[in-house]
């Protein structure tokens, strides 16, 4: 037995070494540049772009005089045009400033007359109320209202006139009768006059009325009693839209506004929304009035609409208010372009003709160099395609190699592991040296089994038990395991997206993948660091698919990203990261199959994998799995522990009869002995025909445990179909160490198939058989 095992191990090692390490080894195809922006910032392209090809040196030397000719045919006319354009632009700038000054004079005269009207209205109001007290005005409100209303109606620039008492309540108004109890004591203009007897007329910013959906700015004045005490204020409110309407009629080239000296805009055309406007103290207008308080010309970007303009402004003589007009620089530029465009009508044809003649001669010389560059690019594209083809052929070779030995090798490992387990269970106490030796043999067998399973995963032949998986729940469920595995020096963080889609994958394989990547990340952070696992919904568009040579279909995917803060990878390491047996770890510290297994699992699941890394900046590995739109055809995945029964199995159920069909003598003996030790009645045979005869002779058989690959022309699936035809209630458990067989298609188990993958141990075998009998008893109790 030891000689046979050594022969198999040696043969397997030689074949693998020849395939992956000899001169026939083929490196994995390089990853193209990234397309989607990754979740993490430490990203780097994983394959350099093809180098652009220069024209041949001889062609360049021949074309050099023509280069000068082409350059002069453009440079000379361009120089003349540039000088004339510069002069023309200066002329348009001066013309724009001159027009601004003319427009400002018109607007200033208009604003001056309007504010003089406000002063006359204030004098009239003072005459109307004369020495009347607030109480007298309230007592004769109708009379006062009619006189104020007559004034308000006669002047379109006025919105209203108010008399306010010393407590801030309205006494009489030109538009409201009778006056309701309206309090304006919180208004800024009221507070200023009440607190400062010497303050003159105050111009407010634009404020909202409290009785209607209207806006106004006001000029308020203090009123005093005969003894000099505060009697209240008079308020003349003006319509901001009156100014805007006037400015609109003038058809100005830019904007016009009335601005208070603190930057509050009280009228503007065009308007800028319904909110109160205030200029930034750092804006061009405010800087200008601080430097030249009476009048001036400034340019800059407006703080209201972010438009660059030239402004002219002038202060009203009696109020802290400025009249300003501005013109957009874009309008000046547009007028300048229109002017020089007329000159280009004559200059462009001549320049184009001269340039075209020079260009034709130059392009004829350059055509040969361009053809050569295109040829080199085509060669580079073909090399990429050939490398991808060689990778595909290598995958096929690995698949054939692994599949060819998987069945026999897994049978051998099952027998070895099984008999070692039995020997350990039956070994009397005190035989510690023998127990230690058997334990070492068991560990070596498990490592050999892991090696075969990783090769099967890389070659995409490992059987997948596909379920509808919520990756967020899976990651949360194994967070504690990850923390224990990678140690306390590494901080594990999870960033899980809400509303994550489900995906159809093998949850056990995904757990192995995440654990494998976490261990690799830990090894890249010997002094500690941070490991982040993130999930998200993603969409890979057609541009990304084209960039990655069509190795994945565009559409919706579930993304899992594993990022570490470790040492990172060089570009050469990234290109070879998925090669079997390639590792950067010291000898004995790794098999070089971890990332190969991850790559195979992702591809077998219909997904995509991408590495982003920089030396010294860490690594981010992104796994994309197709979104599962309809999960009704797949069993839902349940985290370990949520679907387990709290009670132990009924011992009476262990007396059920099992029909064992296994062609390998050692495996047959091991399985039968284990199940009999557990109290089951086992009937063993080696082929399908004899199994059917034993089934007919033993109607009490409850479970058929069969290998998939059997001698005699009948495989395990055919045997199970015939057995179920004869005994519909029979439970079937398959065992196999080879994936391309009757119950596994395209790497996935057929529906409603119970499978035990070789090699398996004593514990796994007993647990699986118990699970099937428990499920059968539970279904029977539900039917009852």
XYZ file of C-alpha atoms in Angstrom:
784
model
C 0.000 0.000 0.000
C 2.762 2.506 0.911
C 4.566 1.767 -2.373
C 1.389 2.341 -4.407
C 0.715 5.626 -2.648
C 4.270 6.834 -3.155
C 4.085 5.917 -6.837
C 0.880 7.887 -7.292
C 2.257 10.893 -5.400
C 5.509 10.842 -7.321
C 3.795 10.523 -10.690
C 1.419 13.361 -9.842
C 4.271 15.617 -8.733
C 6.291 14.921 -11.884
C 3.359 15.637 -14.182
C 2.473 18.857 -12.337
C 6.099 19.950 -12.336
C 6.402 19.341 -16.073
C 3.182 21.237 -16.770
C 3.834 24.306 -14.657
C 7.567 24.654 -14.045
C 9.380 23.341 -17.094
C 10.069 25.082 -20.364
C 6.528 24.206 -21.430
C 5.142 26.478 -18.702
C 2.999 29.337 -20.021
C 2.488 32.508 -17.960
C -1.035 33.700 -17.311
C -2.295 36.429 -19.648
C -1.736 39.912 -18.281
C -4.672 41.796 -16.911
C -5.718 44.841 -19.001
C -5.983 48.322 -17.600
C -8.765 48.935 -15.094
C -12.076 50.264 -16.421
C -14.348 50.840 -13.419
C -13.110 53.101 -10.645
C -12.402 50.674 -7.767
C -13.894 51.123 -4.292
C -10.477 51.606 -2.755
C -8.008 54.337 -3.601
C -4.890 52.147 -3.775
C -5.381 51.084 -7.401
C -2.926 50.687 -10.192
C -3.252 49.434 -13.737
C -2.223 45.824 -13.991
C -0.872 45.803 -17.517
C 1.078 48.453 -19.354
C -0.539 49.923 -22.501
C 1.003 48.991 -25.810
C 3.835 51.332 -26.731
C 3.097 53.679 -29.625
C 5.367 53.197 -32.586
C 7.439 56.052 -34.069
C 7.863 56.419 -37.836
C 11.088 55.055 -39.242
C 14.100 57.363 -38.872
C 14.639 57.664 -42.649
C 11.050 58.710 -43.272
C 11.315 61.311 -40.516
C 14.498 62.799 -42.020
C 12.920 62.959 -45.463
C 9.882 64.774 -44.088
C 11.825 67.307 -41.972
C 11.951 70.113 -44.643
C 8.241 69.611 -45.238
C 7.635 70.031 -41.520
C 9.120 73.515 -41.739
C 7.050 74.322 -44.805
C 3.819 73.221 -43.123
C 4.721 75.182 -39.998
C 5.485 78.397 -41.933
C 2.290 78.093 -43.988
C 0.382 78.366 -40.749
C 2.694 80.476 -38.593
C 3.017 83.480 -40.918
C -0.721 84.111 -41.505
C -1.410 83.246 -37.868
C 1.064 85.870 -36.672
C -0.531 88.588 -38.798
C -3.986 87.556 -37.700
C -2.966 87.429 -34.012
C -1.655 91.014 -34.072
C -4.788 92.350 -35.752
C -6.997 90.323 -33.412
C -5.180 91.724 -30.363
C -5.687 95.287 -31.574
C -9.327 94.593 -32.359
C -9.902 93.104 -28.916
C -8.505 96.223 -27.232
C -10.832 98.382 -29.311
C -13.868 96.325 -28.253
C -12.833 96.570 -24.605
C -12.648 100.376 -24.819
C -15.992 100.535 -26.631
C -17.628 98.382 -23.945
C -16.318 100.604 -21.132
C -17.537 103.714 -22.952
C -21.027 102.263 -23.299
C -21.051 101.284 -19.622
C -20.401 104.890 -18.648
C -23.232 106.129 -20.881
C -25.660 103.525 -19.513
C -24.591 104.322 -15.949
C -25.397 108.018 -16.476
C -28.945 107.187 -17.594
C -29.519 104.790 -14.684
C -28.044 107.234 -12.179
C -30.347 110.054 -13.288
C -33.346 107.757 -13.055
C -32.429 106.471 -9.576
C -31.759 110.005 -8.366
C -35.237 111.152 -9.438
C -36.902 108.102 -7.847
C -35.175 108.634 -4.511
C -36.023 112.351 -4.662
C -39.625 111.222 -5.096
C -39.229 109.140 -1.922
C -37.972 112.268 -0.110
C -40.952 114.329 -1.323
C -43.297 111.539 -0.252
C -41.691 111.560 3.194
C -42.272 115.320 3.518
C -45.865 114.911 2.454
C -46.385 112.161 5.051
C -44.896 114.433 7.720
C -47.381 117.142 6.739
C -50.295 114.689 6.759
C -49.657 113.422 10.244
C -48.311 116.794 11.471
C -48.464 116.818 15.268
C -51.087 114.070 15.498
C -50.404 111.475 18.140
C -50.643 107.731 17.532
C -53.932 107.683 19.400
C -55.332 110.497 17.224
C -54.313 108.660 14.044
C -55.956 105.454 15.241
C -59.087 107.378 16.140
C -59.190 108.957 12.661
C -57.678 106.054 10.754
C -60.081 106.304 7.819
C -59.095 109.901 7.092
C -55.384 109.264 7.338
C -55.693 106.061 5.275
C -57.461 107.832 2.434
C -54.781 110.560 2.169
C -51.910 108.044 2.287
C -53.698 105.782 -0.191
C -54.074 108.655 -2.640
C -50.317 109.192 -2.553
C -49.521 105.471 -2.867
C -51.853 105.010 -5.826
C -50.415 107.985 -7.657
C -46.789 106.792 -7.578
C -46.079 103.413 -9.267
C -42.714 103.079 -7.505
C -44.433 102.983 -4.074
C -45.823 99.797 -2.575
C -47.148 101.238 0.684
C -46.737 103.910 3.398
C -46.847 102.941 7.064
C -46.956 104.815 10.327
C -45.641 102.654 13.225
C -45.967 103.454 16.942
C -43.199 103.333 19.550
C -43.955 99.652 20.347
C -43.575 98.536 16.753
C -47.282 98.110 15.946
C -48.841 99.569 12.794
C -50.993 102.687 13.294
C -52.175 103.545 9.798
C -51.296 102.411 6.258
C -51.934 103.521 2.714
C -53.165 100.083 1.562
C -54.560 98.376 4.691
C -57.783 99.498 6.325
C -58.630 98.910 9.009
C -55.122 98.330 10.354
C -54.689 94.931 11.989
C -52.372 94.433 14.941
C -49.147 93.831 13.031
C -45.875 93.913 14.963
C -42.698 95.083 13.173
C -40.634 95.665 16.281
C -38.278 92.855 15.221
C -37.426 94.581 11.948
C -33.914 95.941 11.714
C -35.020 99.418 10.624
C -37.280 99.782 13.688
C -34.523 98.739 16.079
C -32.050 101.195 14.543
C -34.364 104.233 14.856
C -35.510 103.307 18.347
C -31.970 102.898 19.681
C -30.333 105.825 17.840
C -32.179 109.190 17.887
C -29.559 110.752 15.603
C -29.842 108.200 12.793
C -31.149 109.675 9.569
C -33.197 107.928 6.868
C -32.455 104.188 6.697
C -32.623 102.143 3.485
C -33.507 98.499 4.145
C -32.601 95.471 2.096
C -35.349 93.535 0.259
C -37.737 91.969 2.782
C -41.007 90.017 2.656
C -44.321 91.516 3.757
C -46.196 89.785 6.556
C -49.678 90.158 5.113
C -49.166 89.094 1.485
C -46.726 87.302 -0.780
C -44.946 90.522 -1.755
C -41.444 91.952 -1.433
C -40.225 95.517 -0.900
C -37.383 97.662 0.276
C -38.136 100.634 2.482
C -36.846 104.068 3.512
C -37.679 104.630 7.171
C -37.475 107.746 9.345
C -37.757 108.331 13.083
C -40.742 110.165 14.572
C -40.442 111.996 17.899
C -42.987 113.413 20.293
C -43.005 117.083 21.269
C -40.874 116.294 24.307
C -38.268 114.535 22.144
C -39.276 110.986 23.152
C -39.572 108.214 20.586
C -43.017 108.186 18.942
C -42.366 105.563 16.270
C -41.307 105.557 12.631
C -42.666 106.298 9.169
C -41.943 103.736 6.471
C -42.102 104.317 2.712
C -41.843 100.932 0.988
C -40.800 100.758 -2.663
C -41.277 98.183 -5.398
C -37.990 96.502 -6.477
C -39.720 95.347 -9.672
C -40.290 99.007 -10.639
C -36.546 99.388 -11.203
C -36.277 95.965 -12.883
C -39.093 96.882 -15.295
C -37.377 100.145 -16.214
C -34.032 98.409 -16.760
C -35.693 95.800 -18.970
C -37.106 98.506 -21.255
C -33.630 99.947 -21.828
C -32.401 96.638 -23.384
C -29.077 96.844 -21.618
C -26.264 94.512 -22.764
C -25.722 93.140 -19.257
C -27.057 93.670 -15.740
C -28.249 96.731 -13.825
C -28.786 97.002 -10.076
C -29.321 99.198 -7.035
C -26.953 98.050 -4.264
C -26.616 99.191 -0.667
C -23.093 99.999 0.541
C -23.007 96.777 2.604
C -23.655 94.647 -0.501
C -27.417 94.121 -0.109
C -29.030 94.134 -3.580
C -32.355 96.006 -3.411
C -33.183 95.904 -7.152
C -31.671 94.014 -10.075
C -32.310 93.054 -13.662
C -32.230 90.297 -14.626
C -33.485 88.912 -11.327
C -31.618 86.063 -9.611
C -34.285 83.942 -7.924
C -36.692 84.835 -5.122
C -34.176 84.873 -2.260
C -32.664 88.072 -0.899
C -29.405 88.827 -2.694
C -26.208 90.036 -1.075
C -22.837 90.522 -2.729
C -19.781 88.847 -1.293
C -17.449 91.253 0.554
C -14.595 89.724 -1.448
C -16.338 90.261 -4.801
C -15.162 92.790 -7.397
C -17.952 95.339 -6.724
C -17.399 95.499 -2.952
C -13.637 95.754 -3.387
C -14.176 98.578 -5.880
C -16.375 100.746 -3.620
C -13.928 100.304 -0.749
C -11.105 101.630 -2.912
C -13.107 104.315 -4.724
C -16.217 105.150 -2.728
C -17.947 107.618 -5.089
C -17.655 106.052 -8.532
C -15.460 103.668 -10.455
C -14.968 100.857 -12.964
C -14.092 97.288 -11.868
C -14.064 93.847 -13.420
C -14.319 90.353 -11.982
C -16.647 87.389 -11.403
C -20.062 88.039 -9.873
C -20.669 86.350 -6.524
C -24.360 85.911 -7.463
C -24.257 84.072 -10.793
C -20.484 83.467 -11.203
C -20.369 85.378 -14.503
C -17.230 87.406 -15.329
C -18.203 91.039 -16.025
C -17.007 94.635 -16.184
C -18.922 96.928 -13.783
C -19.399 100.705 -13.638
C -20.916 102.175 -10.458
C -21.824 105.532 -8.868
C -23.116 106.477 -5.406
C -26.320 108.481 -4.860
C -25.589 111.759 -3.110
C -28.054 111.483 -0.215
C -28.163 107.743 0.468
C -25.659 104.898 1.054
C -26.814 103.366 -2.218
C -25.002 102.674 -5.482
C -26.275 102.433 -9.038
C -24.304 99.882 -11.038
C -24.384 98.472 -14.533
C -22.335 95.546 -15.842
C -21.608 93.869 -19.140
C -20.622 90.219 -19.569
C -17.128 89.645 -20.822
C -18.579 86.873 -22.966
C -20.624 89.481 -24.882
C -17.529 91.558 -25.525
C -15.719 88.470 -26.724
C -18.645 87.456 -28.946
C -18.711 90.896 -30.590
C -14.958 90.760 -31.063
C -15.154 87.278 -32.630
C -17.915 88.449 -34.973
C -15.712 91.352 -36.079
C -12.609 89.333 -36.740
C -14.698 86.625 -38.416
C -15.299 88.977 -41.337
C -11.530 89.270 -41.819
C -11.119 85.505 -41.667
C -13.435 85.084 -44.653
C -10.647 86.325 -46.889
C -7.617 85.078 -44.956
C -8.680 81.517 -44.247
C -9.061 80.257 -47.863
C -5.577 81.428 -48.818
C -4.059 79.994 -45.653
C -5.908 76.711 -46.090
C -4.752 76.361 -49.686
C -1.119 76.891 -48.742
C -1.433 74.597 -45.776
C -3.171 71.884 -47.814
C -0.388 71.780 -50.393
C 2.232 71.452 -47.664
C 0.184 68.882 -45.819
C -0.300 66.640 -48.864
C 3.440 66.413 -49.391
C 4.034 65.767 -45.721
C 1.332 63.112 -45.389
C 2.623 61.155 -48.369
C 5.986 60.929 -46.673
C 4.435 60.040 -43.325
C 2.071 57.380 -44.669
C 4.734 54.713 -44.731
C 5.686 55.380 -41.109
C 2.056 55.240 -40.027
C 1.519 51.927 -41.792
C 4.537 50.541 -39.977
C 3.168 51.722 -36.601
C -0.203 50.119 -37.338
C 1.520 46.881 -38.224
C 3.361 46.914 -34.903
C 0.111 47.546 -33.030
C -1.558 44.664 -34.834
C 1.352 42.430 -33.881
C 0.918 43.491 -30.242
C -2.826 42.706 -30.361
C -2.150 39.302 -31.844
C 0.379 38.572 -29.144
C -2.230 39.350 -26.511
C -4.738 37.078 -28.230
C -2.170 34.294 -28.504
C -1.283 34.617 -24.843
C -4.972 34.339 -23.947
C -5.249 31.268 -26.176
C -2.201 29.681 -24.534
C -3.750 30.340 -21.125
C -6.958 28.631 -22.245
C -4.977 25.661 -23.555
C -3.070 25.479 -20.291
C -6.353 25.433 -18.398
C -7.567 22.591 -20.582
C -4.332 20.686 -19.968
C -4.671 21.140 -16.221
C -8.281 19.986 -16.409
C -7.384 16.831 -18.281
C -4.456 16.104 -16.011
C -6.441 16.657 -12.824
C -9.553 14.888 -13.995
C -7.536 11.907 -15.230
C -6.066 11.190 -11.831
C -8.807 12.607 -9.575
C -10.965 9.468 -9.399
C -8.234 6.960 -8.558
C -6.285 9.401 -6.399
C -9.324 10.378 -4.345
C -10.238 6.727 -3.874
C -6.741 6.126 -2.525
C -6.978 9.129 -0.214
C -10.418 8.058 1.014
C -9.071 4.642 1.923
C -5.983 6.114 3.597
C -7.883 8.728 5.585
C -10.622 6.272 6.494
C -8.322 3.553 7.737
C -6.166 6.029 9.646
C -9.328 7.357 11.322
C -10.440 3.835 12.214
C -6.984 3.021 13.577
C -7.005 6.172 15.702
C -10.456 5.387 17.070
C -9.488 1.810 17.977
C -6.013 2.573 19.294
C -5.826 1.819 23.015
C -4.734 4.478 25.446
C -1.033 4.707 26.117
C 0.073 4.264 22.510
C 0.994 7.935 22.130
C 3.896 7.328 19.731
C 1.678 5.314 17.350
C -1.089 7.905 17.712
C 1.376 10.652 16.805
C 2.547 8.765 13.719
C -1.019 8.098 12.597
C -1.831 11.777 13.149
C 1.066 12.785 10.915
C -0.118 10.367 8.235
C -3.614 11.836 8.493
C -2.302 15.395 8.128
C -0.240 14.451 5.080
C -3.289 12.798 3.495
C -5.428 15.877 4.151
C -2.782 18.072 2.531
C -2.776 15.800 -0.512
C -6.579 15.991 -0.640
C -6.457 19.786 -0.422
C -3.913 19.855 -3.246
C -6.210 17.851 -5.523
C -9.247 19.972 -4.617
C -7.368 23.202 -5.408
C -6.240 21.838 -8.755
C -9.837 20.859 -9.498
C -10.966 24.352 -8.510
C -8.354 26.034 -10.711
C -9.291 23.856 -13.693
C -12.979 24.616 -12.934
C -13.902 20.997 -12.341
C -14.695 21.121 -8.653
C -18.395 20.267 -8.172
C -20.308 23.355 -7.040
C -23.375 23.073 -4.817
C -24.995 26.250 -6.095
C -27.434 28.118 -3.851
C -29.030 31.551 -3.708
C -26.563 33.330 -1.431
C -26.787 36.621 0.443
C -23.095 37.561 0.538
C -23.615 40.109 3.306
C -24.902 37.415 5.660
C -22.100 35.086 4.667
C -19.419 37.714 5.382
C -21.025 38.636 8.701
C -21.208 34.989 9.674
C -17.502 34.361 9.133
C -16.184 37.667 10.545
C -15.258 36.082 13.861
C -13.559 33.168 12.092
C -11.488 35.606 10.028
C -10.416 37.521 13.134
C -9.307 34.349 14.893
C -7.514 33.089 11.802
C -5.462 36.150 10.925
C -4.623 37.157 14.503
C -4.919 40.244 16.645
C -2.326 42.327 14.778
C -4.639 42.747 11.780
C -7.838 44.804 12.090
C -10.765 43.363 10.128
C -13.330 45.833 8.804
C -16.491 45.080 6.832
C -18.295 47.632 4.669
C -21.487 45.943 3.459
C -23.863 47.623 1.012
C -27.546 47.868 1.772
C -29.960 46.210 -0.650
C -27.280 43.831 -1.938
C -28.445 41.497 -4.711
C -28.272 37.732 -4.319
C -26.016 35.578 -6.459
C -25.938 31.897 -7.459
C -22.709 30.433 -6.074
C -21.393 27.671 -3.844
C -21.307 29.268 -0.351
C -18.705 26.829 0.959
C -16.349 27.673 -1.885
C -16.875 31.411 -1.307
C -16.034 30.970 2.380
C -12.847 29.114 1.401
C -12.041 31.890 -1.072
C -12.448 34.687 1.489
C -10.448 32.752 4.068
C -7.687 32.117 1.531
C -7.504 35.787 0.540
C -7.534 36.857 4.197
C -4.589 34.564 4.966
C -2.670 35.942 1.977
C -3.411 39.467 3.222
C -2.187 38.555 6.713
C 1.066 37.206 5.278
C 1.520 40.505 3.390
C 1.209 42.418 6.699
C 3.728 40.745 9.035
C 3.729 43.768 11.352
C -0.068 44.156 11.347
C -2.421 46.334 9.349
C -5.989 46.602 8.141
C -8.091 44.115 6.167
C -11.297 45.472 4.640
C -14.044 43.347 3.100
C -16.585 45.345 1.118
C -19.696 44.404 -0.852
C -21.619 46.413 -3.429
C -23.941 46.152 -6.394
C -22.030 46.825 -9.609
C -22.648 47.181 -13.335
C -19.974 46.277 -15.872
C -20.618 48.096 -19.119
C -19.674 47.138 -22.655
C -16.576 49.341 -22.610
C -15.227 47.364 -19.653
C -16.015 44.068 -21.398
C -14.208 45.171 -24.573
C -11.189 46.314 -22.582
C -11.002 42.889 -20.942
C -11.067 41.021 -24.245
C -14.635 39.805 -23.757
C -13.739 37.490 -20.883
C -16.932 38.539 -19.091
C -20.430 39.575 -20.184
C -21.704 43.054 -19.427
C -24.516 43.378 -16.922
C -25.271 43.464 -13.189
C -22.904 41.863 -10.707
C -22.426 41.490 -6.972
C -18.991 42.808 -6.022
C -16.880 41.549 -3.129
C -13.631 43.475 -2.592
C -10.871 42.371 -0.211
C -8.297 45.083 0.495
C -5.224 45.037 2.722
C -2.662 47.645 3.731
C 0.259 45.293 3.178
C 3.351 45.251 1.021
C 1.497 45.138 -2.308
C 2.547 43.458 -5.564
C 4.719 44.419 -8.462
C 3.339 44.303 -11.988
C 5.246 41.108 -12.761
C 3.791 39.371 -9.707
C 0.250 40.489 -10.632
C 0.637 39.019 -14.114
C 1.589 35.622 -12.675
C -0.570 35.698 -9.532
C -3.103 33.127 -10.808
C -0.552 30.626 -12.132
C -0.663 27.270 -10.348
C 2.343 26.661 -8.065
C 3.513 30.280 -8.401
C 4.207 31.822 -4.999
C 6.327 34.601 -3.527
C 6.342 32.966 -0.085
C 9.402 31.130 1.268
C 9.812 27.436 0.496
C 7.396 25.374 2.533
C 5.192 28.363 3.433
C 2.724 27.969 0.587
C 1.686 25.683 -2.273
C 1.102 28.427 -4.836
C -2.444 27.156 -5.436
C -4.417 29.581 -3.243
C -5.066 32.312 -5.811
C -5.318 29.680 -8.542
C -8.187 28.081 -6.653
C -9.848 31.503 -6.185
C -9.480 32.243 -9.907
C -10.978 28.897 -10.905
C -13.915 29.211 -8.512
C -14.791 32.728 -9.709
C -14.592 31.744 -13.375
C -16.573 28.537 -12.800
C -19.258 30.651 -11.128
C -19.505 32.832 -14.257
C -17.763 35.742 -12.567
C -14.726 37.973 -12.954
C -11.682 38.714 -10.794
C -9.413 41.763 -10.845
C -6.283 42.699 -8.869
C -5.295 46.277 -8.065
C -2.008 46.751 -6.271
C 1.060 48.925 -5.865
C 4.274 48.003 -4.061
C 4.104 49.411 -0.549
C 0.474 50.569 -0.932
C -1.456 47.350 -0.348
C -3.628 45.179 -2.564
C -7.305 45.124 -3.495
C -8.808 42.005 -5.066
C -12.277 42.448 -6.529
C -14.582 39.494 -7.169
C -17.635 39.954 -9.421
C -20.454 37.375 -9.325
C -23.492 37.566 -11.648
C -26.656 38.914 -10.083
C -29.351 36.294 -9.446
C -32.590 37.787 -10.732
C -34.848 34.799 -9.939
C -33.914 32.590 -6.986
C -37.024 30.403 -7.071
C -35.206 27.552 -8.862
C -32.343 27.377 -6.361
C -32.283 26.380 -2.697
C -31.699 29.277 -0.349
C -28.459 29.274 1.603
C -28.796 29.248 5.384
C -25.847 30.088 7.652
C -24.445 27.237 9.665
C -26.378 26.704 12.878
C -29.658 28.309 11.805
C -31.192 25.138 10.338
C -29.862 22.550 12.769
C -32.216 20.659 15.003
C -31.736 21.238 18.705
C -32.349 17.601 19.586
C -30.073 14.641 18.954
C -31.070 12.057 16.317
C -33.224 9.160 17.410
C -30.958 6.205 18.109
C -33.636 3.876 16.820
C -33.186 5.405 13.360
C -29.648 4.059 13.183
C -30.984 0.563 12.550
C -31.908 1.535 8.963
C -30.511 -0.571 6.156
C -28.021 0.890 3.672
C -27.104 -0.575 0.282
C -23.445 0.328 -0.411
C -22.182 0.193 -4.032
C -18.443 1.004 -4.359
C -16.043 -0.617 -6.843
C -12.865 0.274 -4.917
C -12.290 -2.527 -2.406
C -10.527 -0.381 0.206
C -13.126 2.359 0.121
C -15.930 -0.224 0.198
C -14.467 -1.886 3.284
C -13.867 1.444 5.064
C -17.389 2.798 4.460
C -19.076 -0.460 5.445
C -17.049 -0.755 8.647
C -17.733 2.840 9.699
C -21.464 2.601 9.089
C -21.733 -0.732 10.888
C -19.923 0.753 13.874
C -22.605 3.428 13.948
C -25.323 0.784 14.135
C -26.479 0.708 10.529
C -27.235 -2.507 8.648
C -24.939 -2.379 5.594
C -25.261 -4.515 2.456
C -22.160 -4.007 0.283
C -21.501 -4.771 -3.377
C -19.251 -3.523 -6.221
C -21.391 -2.969 -9.361
C -24.834 -1.864 -10.470
C -26.333 -5.187 -11.584
C -25.586 -6.945 -8.324
C -26.895 -3.916 -6.429
C -30.261 -4.194 -8.161
C -30.486 -7.884 -7.296
C -29.686 -7.115 -3.637
C -32.281 -4.346 -3.646
C -34.968 -6.743 -4.869
C -33.958 -9.270 -2.246
C -33.920 -6.717 0.600
C -37.049 -4.552 0.461
C -36.100 -2.893 3.765
C -33.259 -0.867 2.209
C -33.762 2.834 3.056
C -30.620 4.412 1.584
C -28.600 3.718 -1.566
C -24.979 4.871 -1.131
C -23.302 4.554 -4.535
C -20.150 5.679 -6.280
C -20.877 7.541 -9.524
C -18.216 5.753 -11.602
C -18.967 1.993 -11.568
C -17.815 -0.965 -13.697
C -20.085 -3.126 -15.787
C -21.676 -0.532 -18.091
C -24.014 1.001 -15.494
C -22.930 4.183 -13.671
C -24.217 5.400 -10.357
C -26.821 7.720 -11.848
C -28.307 4.968 -14.000
C -28.332 2.648 -10.980
C -30.114 5.269 -8.869
C -32.734 5.934 -11.563
C -33.562 2.234 -11.823
C -33.567 1.811 -8.036
C -35.958 4.751 -7.598
C -38.239 3.283 -10.260
C -38.473 0.135 -8.145
C -38.473 1.844 -4.722
C -39.767 5.450 -5.033
C -39.152 6.217 -1.320
C -35.491 5.216 -1.491
C -32.924 7.883 -0.494
C -29.803 8.161 -2.701
C -26.376 9.425 -1.655
C -23.652 9.709 -4.305
C -19.909 9.633 -3.745
C -17.348 10.674 -6.322
C -13.817 11.918 -6.699
C -14.222 12.918 -10.371
C -16.352 15.781 -11.609
C -17.063 15.027 -15.267
C -19.674 12.380 -14.731
C -23.374 11.697 -14.720
C -24.496 13.967 -11.875
C -22.289 17.032 -12.495
C -22.704 19.167 -15.589
C -20.730 22.328 -16.357
C -19.155 22.078 -12.910
C -22.490 22.197 -11.044
C -24.488 19.483 -9.307
C -27.791 18.464 -10.835
C -30.885 19.487 -8.894
C -31.892 17.455 -5.796
C -28.586 15.570 -5.704
C -26.940 14.591 -2.396
C -23.182 14.224 -2.922
C -20.222 13.234 -0.761
C -16.977 14.356 -2.408
C -13.965 12.091 -2.030
C -11.847 11.949 -0.034
C -14.055 12.070 3.070
C -13.370 11.256 6.697
C -15.161 9.146 9.278
C -16.899 12.211 10.779
C -18.041 13.632 7.430
C -19.441 10.259 6.304
C -21.407 9.668 9.525
C -22.738 13.243 9.599
C -23.950 13.079 5.987
C -25.728 9.735 6.403
C -27.336 10.899 9.642
C -28.490 14.081 7.948
C -30.246 12.145 5.208
C -32.042 9.790 7.631
C -33.040 12.727 9.858
C -34.452 14.588 6.844
C -36.428 11.504 5.798
C -37.874 11.077 9.314
C -38.765 14.784 9.495
C -40.601 14.570 6.163
C -42.463 11.455 7.326
C -43.575 13.203 10.574
C -44.860 16.194 8.568
C -46.872 13.906 6.274
C -48.332 12.161 9.336
